[in-house]
PDB file of C-alpha atoms in Angstrom:
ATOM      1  CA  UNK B   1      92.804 117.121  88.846  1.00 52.00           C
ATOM      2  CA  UNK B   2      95.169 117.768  85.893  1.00 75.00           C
ATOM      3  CA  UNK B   3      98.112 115.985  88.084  1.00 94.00           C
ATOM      4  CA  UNK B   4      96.885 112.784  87.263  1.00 96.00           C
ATOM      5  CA  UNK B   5      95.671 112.807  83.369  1.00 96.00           C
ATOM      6  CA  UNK B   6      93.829 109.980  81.204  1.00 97.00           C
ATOM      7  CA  UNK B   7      93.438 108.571  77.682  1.00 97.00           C
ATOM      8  CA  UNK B   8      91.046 108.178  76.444  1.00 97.00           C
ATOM      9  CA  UNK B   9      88.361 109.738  78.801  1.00 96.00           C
ATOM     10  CA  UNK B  10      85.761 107.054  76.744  1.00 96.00           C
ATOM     11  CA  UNK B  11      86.380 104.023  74.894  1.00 96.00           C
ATOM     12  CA  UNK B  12      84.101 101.629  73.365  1.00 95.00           C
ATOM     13  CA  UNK B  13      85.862  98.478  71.413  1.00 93.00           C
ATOM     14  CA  UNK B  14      84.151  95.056  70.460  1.00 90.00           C
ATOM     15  CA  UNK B  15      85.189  91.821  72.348  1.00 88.00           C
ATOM     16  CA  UNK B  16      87.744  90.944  69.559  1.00 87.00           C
ATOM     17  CA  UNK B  17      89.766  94.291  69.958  1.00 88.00           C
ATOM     18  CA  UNK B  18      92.841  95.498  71.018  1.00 93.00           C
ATOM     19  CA  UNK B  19      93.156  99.057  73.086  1.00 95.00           C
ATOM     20  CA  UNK B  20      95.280 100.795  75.374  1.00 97.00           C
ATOM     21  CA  UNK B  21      94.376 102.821  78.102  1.00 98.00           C
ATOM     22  CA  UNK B  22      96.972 105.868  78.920  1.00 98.00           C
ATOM     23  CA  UNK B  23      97.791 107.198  82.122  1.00 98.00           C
ATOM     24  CA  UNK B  24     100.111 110.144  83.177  1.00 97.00           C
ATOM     25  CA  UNK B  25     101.391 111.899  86.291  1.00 97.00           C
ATOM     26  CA  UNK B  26     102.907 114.923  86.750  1.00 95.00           C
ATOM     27  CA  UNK B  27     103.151 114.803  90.507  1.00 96.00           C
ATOM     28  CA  UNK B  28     106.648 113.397  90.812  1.00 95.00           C
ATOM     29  CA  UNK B  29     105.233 110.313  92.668  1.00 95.00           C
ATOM     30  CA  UNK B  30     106.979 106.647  92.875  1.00 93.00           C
ATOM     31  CA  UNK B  31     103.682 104.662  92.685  1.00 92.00           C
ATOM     32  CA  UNK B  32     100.872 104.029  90.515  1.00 94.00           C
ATOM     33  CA  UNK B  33      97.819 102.293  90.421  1.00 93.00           C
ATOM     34  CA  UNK B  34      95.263 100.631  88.286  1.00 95.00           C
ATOM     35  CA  UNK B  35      91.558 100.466  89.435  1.00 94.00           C
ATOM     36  CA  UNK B  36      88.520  99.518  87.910  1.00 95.00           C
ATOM     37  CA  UNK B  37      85.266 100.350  89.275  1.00 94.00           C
ATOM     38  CA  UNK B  38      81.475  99.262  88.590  1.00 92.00           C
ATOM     39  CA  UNK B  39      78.229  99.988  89.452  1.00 86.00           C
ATOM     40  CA  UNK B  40      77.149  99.388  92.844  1.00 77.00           C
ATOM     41  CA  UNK B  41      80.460  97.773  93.903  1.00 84.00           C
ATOM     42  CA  UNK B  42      83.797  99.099  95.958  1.00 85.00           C
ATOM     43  CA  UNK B  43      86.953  99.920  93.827  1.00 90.00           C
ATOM     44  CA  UNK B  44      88.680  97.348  92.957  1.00 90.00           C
ATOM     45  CA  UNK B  45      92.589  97.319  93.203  1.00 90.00           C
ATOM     46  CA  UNK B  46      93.900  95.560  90.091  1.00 92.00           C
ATOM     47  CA  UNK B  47      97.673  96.128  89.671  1.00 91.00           C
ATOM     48  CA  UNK B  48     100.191  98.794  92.049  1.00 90.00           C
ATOM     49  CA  UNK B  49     103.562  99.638  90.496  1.00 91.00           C
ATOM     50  CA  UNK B  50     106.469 101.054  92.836  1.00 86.00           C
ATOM     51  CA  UNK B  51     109.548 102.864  91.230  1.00 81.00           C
ATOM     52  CA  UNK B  52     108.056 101.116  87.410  1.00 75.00           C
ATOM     53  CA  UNK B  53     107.826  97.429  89.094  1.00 79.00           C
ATOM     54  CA  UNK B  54     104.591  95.891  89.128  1.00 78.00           C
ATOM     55  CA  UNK B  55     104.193  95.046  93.372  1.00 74.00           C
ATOM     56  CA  UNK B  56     100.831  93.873  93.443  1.00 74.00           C
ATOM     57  CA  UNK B  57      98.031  91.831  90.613  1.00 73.00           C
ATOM     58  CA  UNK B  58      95.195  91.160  92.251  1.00 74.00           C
ATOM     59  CA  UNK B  59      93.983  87.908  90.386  1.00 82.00           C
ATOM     60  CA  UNK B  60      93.318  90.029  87.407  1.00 90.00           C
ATOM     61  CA  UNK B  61      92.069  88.392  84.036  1.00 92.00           C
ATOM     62  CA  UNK B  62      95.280  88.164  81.703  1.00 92.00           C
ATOM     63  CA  UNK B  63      93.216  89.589  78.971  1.00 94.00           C
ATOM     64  CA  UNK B  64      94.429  93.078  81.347  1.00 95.00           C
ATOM     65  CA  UNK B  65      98.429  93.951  80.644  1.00 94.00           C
ATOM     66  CA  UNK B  66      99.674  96.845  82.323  1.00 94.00           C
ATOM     67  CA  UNK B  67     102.848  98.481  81.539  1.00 94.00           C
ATOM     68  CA  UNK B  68     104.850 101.404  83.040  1.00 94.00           C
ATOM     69  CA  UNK B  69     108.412 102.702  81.134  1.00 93.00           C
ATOM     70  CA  UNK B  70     108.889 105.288  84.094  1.00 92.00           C
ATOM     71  CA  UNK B  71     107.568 106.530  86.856  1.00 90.00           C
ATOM     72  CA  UNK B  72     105.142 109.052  84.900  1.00 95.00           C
ATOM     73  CA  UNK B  73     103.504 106.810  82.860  1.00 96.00           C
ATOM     74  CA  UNK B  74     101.663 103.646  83.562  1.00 96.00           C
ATOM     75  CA  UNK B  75      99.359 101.626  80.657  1.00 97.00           C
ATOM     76  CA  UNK B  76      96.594  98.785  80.176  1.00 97.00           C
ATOM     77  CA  UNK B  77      96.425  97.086  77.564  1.00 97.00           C
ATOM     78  CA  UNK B  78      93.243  95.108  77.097  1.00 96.00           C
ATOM     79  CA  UNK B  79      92.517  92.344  74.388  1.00 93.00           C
ATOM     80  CA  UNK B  80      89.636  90.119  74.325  1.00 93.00           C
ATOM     81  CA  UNK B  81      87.333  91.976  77.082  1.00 93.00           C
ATOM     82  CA  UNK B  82      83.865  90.334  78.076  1.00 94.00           C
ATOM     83  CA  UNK B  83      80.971  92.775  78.572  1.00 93.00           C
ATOM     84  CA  UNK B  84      81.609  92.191  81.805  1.00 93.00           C
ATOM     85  CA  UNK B  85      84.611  94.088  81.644  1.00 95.00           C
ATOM     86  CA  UNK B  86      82.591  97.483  81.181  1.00 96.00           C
ATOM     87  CA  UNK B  87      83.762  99.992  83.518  1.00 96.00           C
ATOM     88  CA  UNK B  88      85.262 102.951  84.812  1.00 96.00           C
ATOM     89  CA  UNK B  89      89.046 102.149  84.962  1.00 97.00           C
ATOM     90  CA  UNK B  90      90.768 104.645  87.415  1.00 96.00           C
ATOM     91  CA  UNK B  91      94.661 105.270  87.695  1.00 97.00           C
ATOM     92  CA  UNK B  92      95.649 106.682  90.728  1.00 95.00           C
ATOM     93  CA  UNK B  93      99.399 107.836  92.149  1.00 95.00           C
ATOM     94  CA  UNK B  94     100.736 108.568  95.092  1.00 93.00           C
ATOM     95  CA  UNK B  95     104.103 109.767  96.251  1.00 92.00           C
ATOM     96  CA  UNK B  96     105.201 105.997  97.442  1.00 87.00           C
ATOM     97  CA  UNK B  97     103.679 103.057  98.268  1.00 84.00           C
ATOM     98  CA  UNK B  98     103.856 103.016 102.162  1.00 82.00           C
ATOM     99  CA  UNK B  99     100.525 102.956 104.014  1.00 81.00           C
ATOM    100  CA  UNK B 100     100.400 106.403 104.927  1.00 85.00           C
ATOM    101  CA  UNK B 101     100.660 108.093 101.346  1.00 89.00           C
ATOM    102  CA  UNK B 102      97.221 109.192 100.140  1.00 92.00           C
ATOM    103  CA  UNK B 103      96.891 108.392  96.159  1.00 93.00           C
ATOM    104  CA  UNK B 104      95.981 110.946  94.029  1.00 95.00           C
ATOM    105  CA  UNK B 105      93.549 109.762  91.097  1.00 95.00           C
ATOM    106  CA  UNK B 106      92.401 110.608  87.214  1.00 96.00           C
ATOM    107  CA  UNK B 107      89.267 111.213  85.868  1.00 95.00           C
ATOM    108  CA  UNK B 108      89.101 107.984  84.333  1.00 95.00           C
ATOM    109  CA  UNK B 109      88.008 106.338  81.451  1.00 97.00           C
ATOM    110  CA  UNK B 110      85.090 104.773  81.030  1.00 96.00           C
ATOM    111  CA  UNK B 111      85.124 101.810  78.864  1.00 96.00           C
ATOM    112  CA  UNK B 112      82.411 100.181  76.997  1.00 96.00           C
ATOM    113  CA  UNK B 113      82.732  96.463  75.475  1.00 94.00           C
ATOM    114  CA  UNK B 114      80.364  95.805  73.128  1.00 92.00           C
TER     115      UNK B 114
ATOM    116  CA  UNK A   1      92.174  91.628 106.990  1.00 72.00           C
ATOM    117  CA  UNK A   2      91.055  94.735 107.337  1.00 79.00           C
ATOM    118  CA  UNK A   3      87.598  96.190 105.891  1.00 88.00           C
ATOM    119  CA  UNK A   4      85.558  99.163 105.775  1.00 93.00           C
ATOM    120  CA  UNK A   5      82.054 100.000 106.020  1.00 95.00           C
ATOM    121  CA  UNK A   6      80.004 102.643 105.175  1.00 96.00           C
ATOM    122  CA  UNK A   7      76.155 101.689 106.604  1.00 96.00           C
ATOM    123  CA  UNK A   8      74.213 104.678 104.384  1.00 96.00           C
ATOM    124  CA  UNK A   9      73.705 104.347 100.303  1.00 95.00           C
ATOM    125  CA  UNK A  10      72.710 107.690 100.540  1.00 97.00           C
ATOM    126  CA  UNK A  11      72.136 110.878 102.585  1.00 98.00           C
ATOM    127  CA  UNK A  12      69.977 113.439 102.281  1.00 98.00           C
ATOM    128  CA  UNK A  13      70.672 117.252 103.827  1.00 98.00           C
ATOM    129  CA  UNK A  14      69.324 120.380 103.686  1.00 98.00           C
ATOM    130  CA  UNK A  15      71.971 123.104 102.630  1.00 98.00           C
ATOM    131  CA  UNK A  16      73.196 125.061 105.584  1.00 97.00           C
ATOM    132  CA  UNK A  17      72.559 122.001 107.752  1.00 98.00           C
ATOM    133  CA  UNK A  18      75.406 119.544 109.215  1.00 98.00           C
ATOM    134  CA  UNK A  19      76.269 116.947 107.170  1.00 98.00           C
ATOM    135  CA  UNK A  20      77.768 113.205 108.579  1.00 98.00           C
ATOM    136  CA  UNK A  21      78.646 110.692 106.489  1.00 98.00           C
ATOM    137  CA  UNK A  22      79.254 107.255 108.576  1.00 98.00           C
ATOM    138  CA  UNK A  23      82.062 104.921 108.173  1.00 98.00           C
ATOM    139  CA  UNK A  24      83.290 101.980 110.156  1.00 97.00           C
ATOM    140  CA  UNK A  25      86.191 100.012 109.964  1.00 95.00           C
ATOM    141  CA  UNK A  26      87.904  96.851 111.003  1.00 92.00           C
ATOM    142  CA  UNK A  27      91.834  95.905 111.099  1.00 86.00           C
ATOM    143  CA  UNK A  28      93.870  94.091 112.980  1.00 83.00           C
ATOM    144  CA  UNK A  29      96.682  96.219 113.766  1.00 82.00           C
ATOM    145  CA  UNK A  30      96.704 100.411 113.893  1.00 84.00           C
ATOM    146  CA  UNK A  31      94.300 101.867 110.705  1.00 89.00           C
ATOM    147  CA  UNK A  32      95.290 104.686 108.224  1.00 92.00           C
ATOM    148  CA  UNK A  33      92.328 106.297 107.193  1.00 95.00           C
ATOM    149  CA  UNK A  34      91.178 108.041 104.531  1.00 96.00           C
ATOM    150  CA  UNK A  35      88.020 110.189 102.739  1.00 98.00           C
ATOM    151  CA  UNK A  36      87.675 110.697  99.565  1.00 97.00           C
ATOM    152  CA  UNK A  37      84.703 112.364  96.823  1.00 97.00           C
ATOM    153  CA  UNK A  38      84.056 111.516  93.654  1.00 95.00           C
ATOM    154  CA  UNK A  39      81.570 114.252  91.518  1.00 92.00           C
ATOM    155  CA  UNK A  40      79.957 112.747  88.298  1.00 87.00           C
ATOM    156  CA  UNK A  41      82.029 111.818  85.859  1.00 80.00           C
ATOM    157  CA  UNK A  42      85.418 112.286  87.741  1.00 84.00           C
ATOM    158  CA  UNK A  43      88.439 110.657  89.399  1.00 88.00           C
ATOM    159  CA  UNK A  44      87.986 110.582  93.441  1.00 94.00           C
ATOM    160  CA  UNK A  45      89.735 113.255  94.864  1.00 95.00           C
ATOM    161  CA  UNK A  46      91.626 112.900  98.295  1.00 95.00           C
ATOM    162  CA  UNK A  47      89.983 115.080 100.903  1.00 97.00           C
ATOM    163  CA  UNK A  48      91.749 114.080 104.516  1.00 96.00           C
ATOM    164  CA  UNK A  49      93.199 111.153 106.375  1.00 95.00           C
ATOM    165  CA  UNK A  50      94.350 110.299 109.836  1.00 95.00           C
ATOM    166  CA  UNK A  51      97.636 108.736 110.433  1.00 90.00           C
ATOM    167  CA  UNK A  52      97.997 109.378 114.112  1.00 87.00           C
ATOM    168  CA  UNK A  53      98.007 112.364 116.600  1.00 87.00           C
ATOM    169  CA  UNK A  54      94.608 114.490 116.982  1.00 91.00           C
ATOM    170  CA  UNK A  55      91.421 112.784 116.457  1.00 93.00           C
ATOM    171  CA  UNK A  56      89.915 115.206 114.956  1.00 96.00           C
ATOM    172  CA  UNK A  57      91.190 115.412 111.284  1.00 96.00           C
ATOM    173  CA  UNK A  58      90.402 118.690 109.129  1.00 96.00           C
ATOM    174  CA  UNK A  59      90.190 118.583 105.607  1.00 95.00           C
ATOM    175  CA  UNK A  60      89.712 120.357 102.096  1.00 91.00           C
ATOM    176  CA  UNK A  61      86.599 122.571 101.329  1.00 92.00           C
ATOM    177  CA  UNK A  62      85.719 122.517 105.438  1.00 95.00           C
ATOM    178  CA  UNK A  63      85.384 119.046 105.896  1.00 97.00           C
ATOM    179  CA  UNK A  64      86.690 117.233 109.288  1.00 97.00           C
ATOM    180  CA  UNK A  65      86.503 113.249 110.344  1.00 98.00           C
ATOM    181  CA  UNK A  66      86.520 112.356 113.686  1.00 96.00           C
ATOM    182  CA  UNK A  67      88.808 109.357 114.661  1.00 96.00           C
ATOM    183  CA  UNK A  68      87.041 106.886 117.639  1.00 96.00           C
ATOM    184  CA  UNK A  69      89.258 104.135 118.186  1.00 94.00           C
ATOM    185  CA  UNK A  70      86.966 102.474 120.939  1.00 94.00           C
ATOM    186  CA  UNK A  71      83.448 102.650 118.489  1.00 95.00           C
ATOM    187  CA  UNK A  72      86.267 101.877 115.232  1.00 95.00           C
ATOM    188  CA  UNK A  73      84.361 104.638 113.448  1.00 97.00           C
ATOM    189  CA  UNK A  74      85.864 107.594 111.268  1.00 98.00           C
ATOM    190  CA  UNK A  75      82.580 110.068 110.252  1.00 98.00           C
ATOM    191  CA  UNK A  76      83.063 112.569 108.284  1.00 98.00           C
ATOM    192  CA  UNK A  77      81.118 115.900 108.903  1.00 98.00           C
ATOM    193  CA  UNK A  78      80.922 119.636 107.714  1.00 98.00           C
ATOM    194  CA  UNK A  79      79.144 122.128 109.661  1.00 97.00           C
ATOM    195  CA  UNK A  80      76.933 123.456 107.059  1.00 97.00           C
ATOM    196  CA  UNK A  81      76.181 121.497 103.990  1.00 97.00           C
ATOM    197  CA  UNK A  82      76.489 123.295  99.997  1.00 97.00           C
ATOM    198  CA  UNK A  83      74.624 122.091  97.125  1.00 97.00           C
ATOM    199  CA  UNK A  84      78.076 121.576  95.533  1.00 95.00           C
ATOM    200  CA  UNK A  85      78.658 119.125  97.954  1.00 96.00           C
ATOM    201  CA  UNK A  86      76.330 116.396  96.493  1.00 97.00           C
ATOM    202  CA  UNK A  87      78.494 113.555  95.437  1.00 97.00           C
ATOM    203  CA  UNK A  88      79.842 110.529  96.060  1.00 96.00           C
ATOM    204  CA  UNK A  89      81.950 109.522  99.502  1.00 97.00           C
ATOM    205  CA  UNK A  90      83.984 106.905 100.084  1.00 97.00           C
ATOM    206  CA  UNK A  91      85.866 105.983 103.025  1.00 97.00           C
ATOM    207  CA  UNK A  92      89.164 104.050 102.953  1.00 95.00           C
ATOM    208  CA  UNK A  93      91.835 102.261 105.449  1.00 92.00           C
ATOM    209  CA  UNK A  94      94.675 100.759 105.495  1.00 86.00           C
ATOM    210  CA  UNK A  95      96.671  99.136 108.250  1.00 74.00           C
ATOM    211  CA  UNK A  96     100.084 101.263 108.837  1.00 66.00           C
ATOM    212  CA  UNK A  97     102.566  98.134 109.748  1.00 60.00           C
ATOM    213  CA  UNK A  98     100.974  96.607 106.266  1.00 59.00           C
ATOM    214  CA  UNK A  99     102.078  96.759 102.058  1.00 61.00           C
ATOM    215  CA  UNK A 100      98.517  95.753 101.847  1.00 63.00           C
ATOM    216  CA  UNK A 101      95.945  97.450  99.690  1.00 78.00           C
ATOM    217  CA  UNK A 102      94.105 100.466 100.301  1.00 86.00           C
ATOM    218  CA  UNK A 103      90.158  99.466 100.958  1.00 89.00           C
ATOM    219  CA  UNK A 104      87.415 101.314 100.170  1.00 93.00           C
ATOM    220  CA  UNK A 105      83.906 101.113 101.205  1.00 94.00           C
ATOM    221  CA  UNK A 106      80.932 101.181  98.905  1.00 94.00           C
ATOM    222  CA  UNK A 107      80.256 104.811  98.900  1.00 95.00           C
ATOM    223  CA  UNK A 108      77.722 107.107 100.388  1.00 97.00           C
ATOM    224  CA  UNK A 109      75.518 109.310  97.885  1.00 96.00           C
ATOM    225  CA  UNK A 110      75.284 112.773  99.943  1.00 98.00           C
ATOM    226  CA  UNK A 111      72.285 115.013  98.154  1.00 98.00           C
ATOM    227  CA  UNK A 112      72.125 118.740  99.191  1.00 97.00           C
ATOM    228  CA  UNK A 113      68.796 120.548  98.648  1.00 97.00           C
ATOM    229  CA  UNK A 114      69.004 124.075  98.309  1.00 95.00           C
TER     230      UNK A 114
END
């Protein structure tokens, strides 16, 4: 599991705040991936970066910005979140974005809004 | 568009005793397919896939998924359950001449009595 690190593992803000959520990989992979998953539902895909260029937004609220500088690092930046909006938020990698590659995930953090 | 379905919430097993975790799937070309387990409080971690070749797929910690194109199943099963094995399963497919998303099912809760 410590390929694929996140921070911070738990995050609680109010609906007026601004936070970042980190994520890392030290797997040497091309692609990276934002998920967010609830309670009683299927992951949801939100964003998919491939060699730092965002490839994929799934009709995601703007109130989610990600951000990747390089191919280790990839970001979310969240202002304005609804209660709704509680989660787990999962970043995943994998070693490109072809069908075949299996993505290797973090631990997560889970994220309160209050 | 392609889906996945896993038909059990949640499966009970006694340990030593084969475990089978059901999933079902439906594209409209060729399927990747994958398994992955997520224990409480973690990331999911990658445990096998099939791409093509053998249908019978073995993975980490002596789990195998049999690939049935005709029933468009993928179970995965382990010979004789642990109590470490309680946690959640989720299947996942993706169709190989596709930049689509990878798409999970809902997850199955496997519990392992000792």
């Amino acid at each position: 599991e410590t390929g694929v690190t996140q921070t911070p593992r738990h995050l609680v803000m109010g609906m007026t705040n601004k936070k970042s959520l980190k994520c890392e990989q030290h797997l040497g992979h091309n692609a990276m991936y934002w998920y967010k998953q609830s309670a009683k539902k299927p992951l949801e895909l939100m964003f998919v970066y491939s060699l730092e260029e965002r490839v994929e937004n799934n009709s995601v609220p703007s109130r989610f910005s990600p951000e990747c500088p390089n191919s280790s690092h990839l970001f979310l930046h969240l202002h304005t979140l609804q209660p709704e909006d509680s989660a787990l938020y999962l970043c995943a990698s994998s070693q490109a974005r072809g069908p075949g590659y299996e993505q290797y995930f973090g631990p997560g953090t889970r994220l309160t809004v209050t | 568009a392609q889906s996945v379905a896993q038909p059990e919430d949640q499966v009970n097993v006694a340990e030593g005793n084969p475990l089978t975790v059901k999933c079902t799937y439906s594209v409209s070309g060729n399927p990747y397919l994958f398994w992955y387990v997520q224990y409480p409080n973690r990331g999911l971690q990658f445990l096998l896939k099939y791409i093509t070749g053998d249908n019978l797929v073995k993975g980490s910690y002596g789990f195998e998924a049999e690939f049935n194109k005709s029933q468009t199943s993928f179970h995965l099963k382990k010979p004789s359950a642990l109590v470490s094995d309680s946690a959640l399963y989720f299947c996942a497919v993706r169709e190989t001449d596709s930049w689509g998303k990878l798409q999970f099912g809902a997850g199955t809760q496997v519990v392992v009595t000792p």
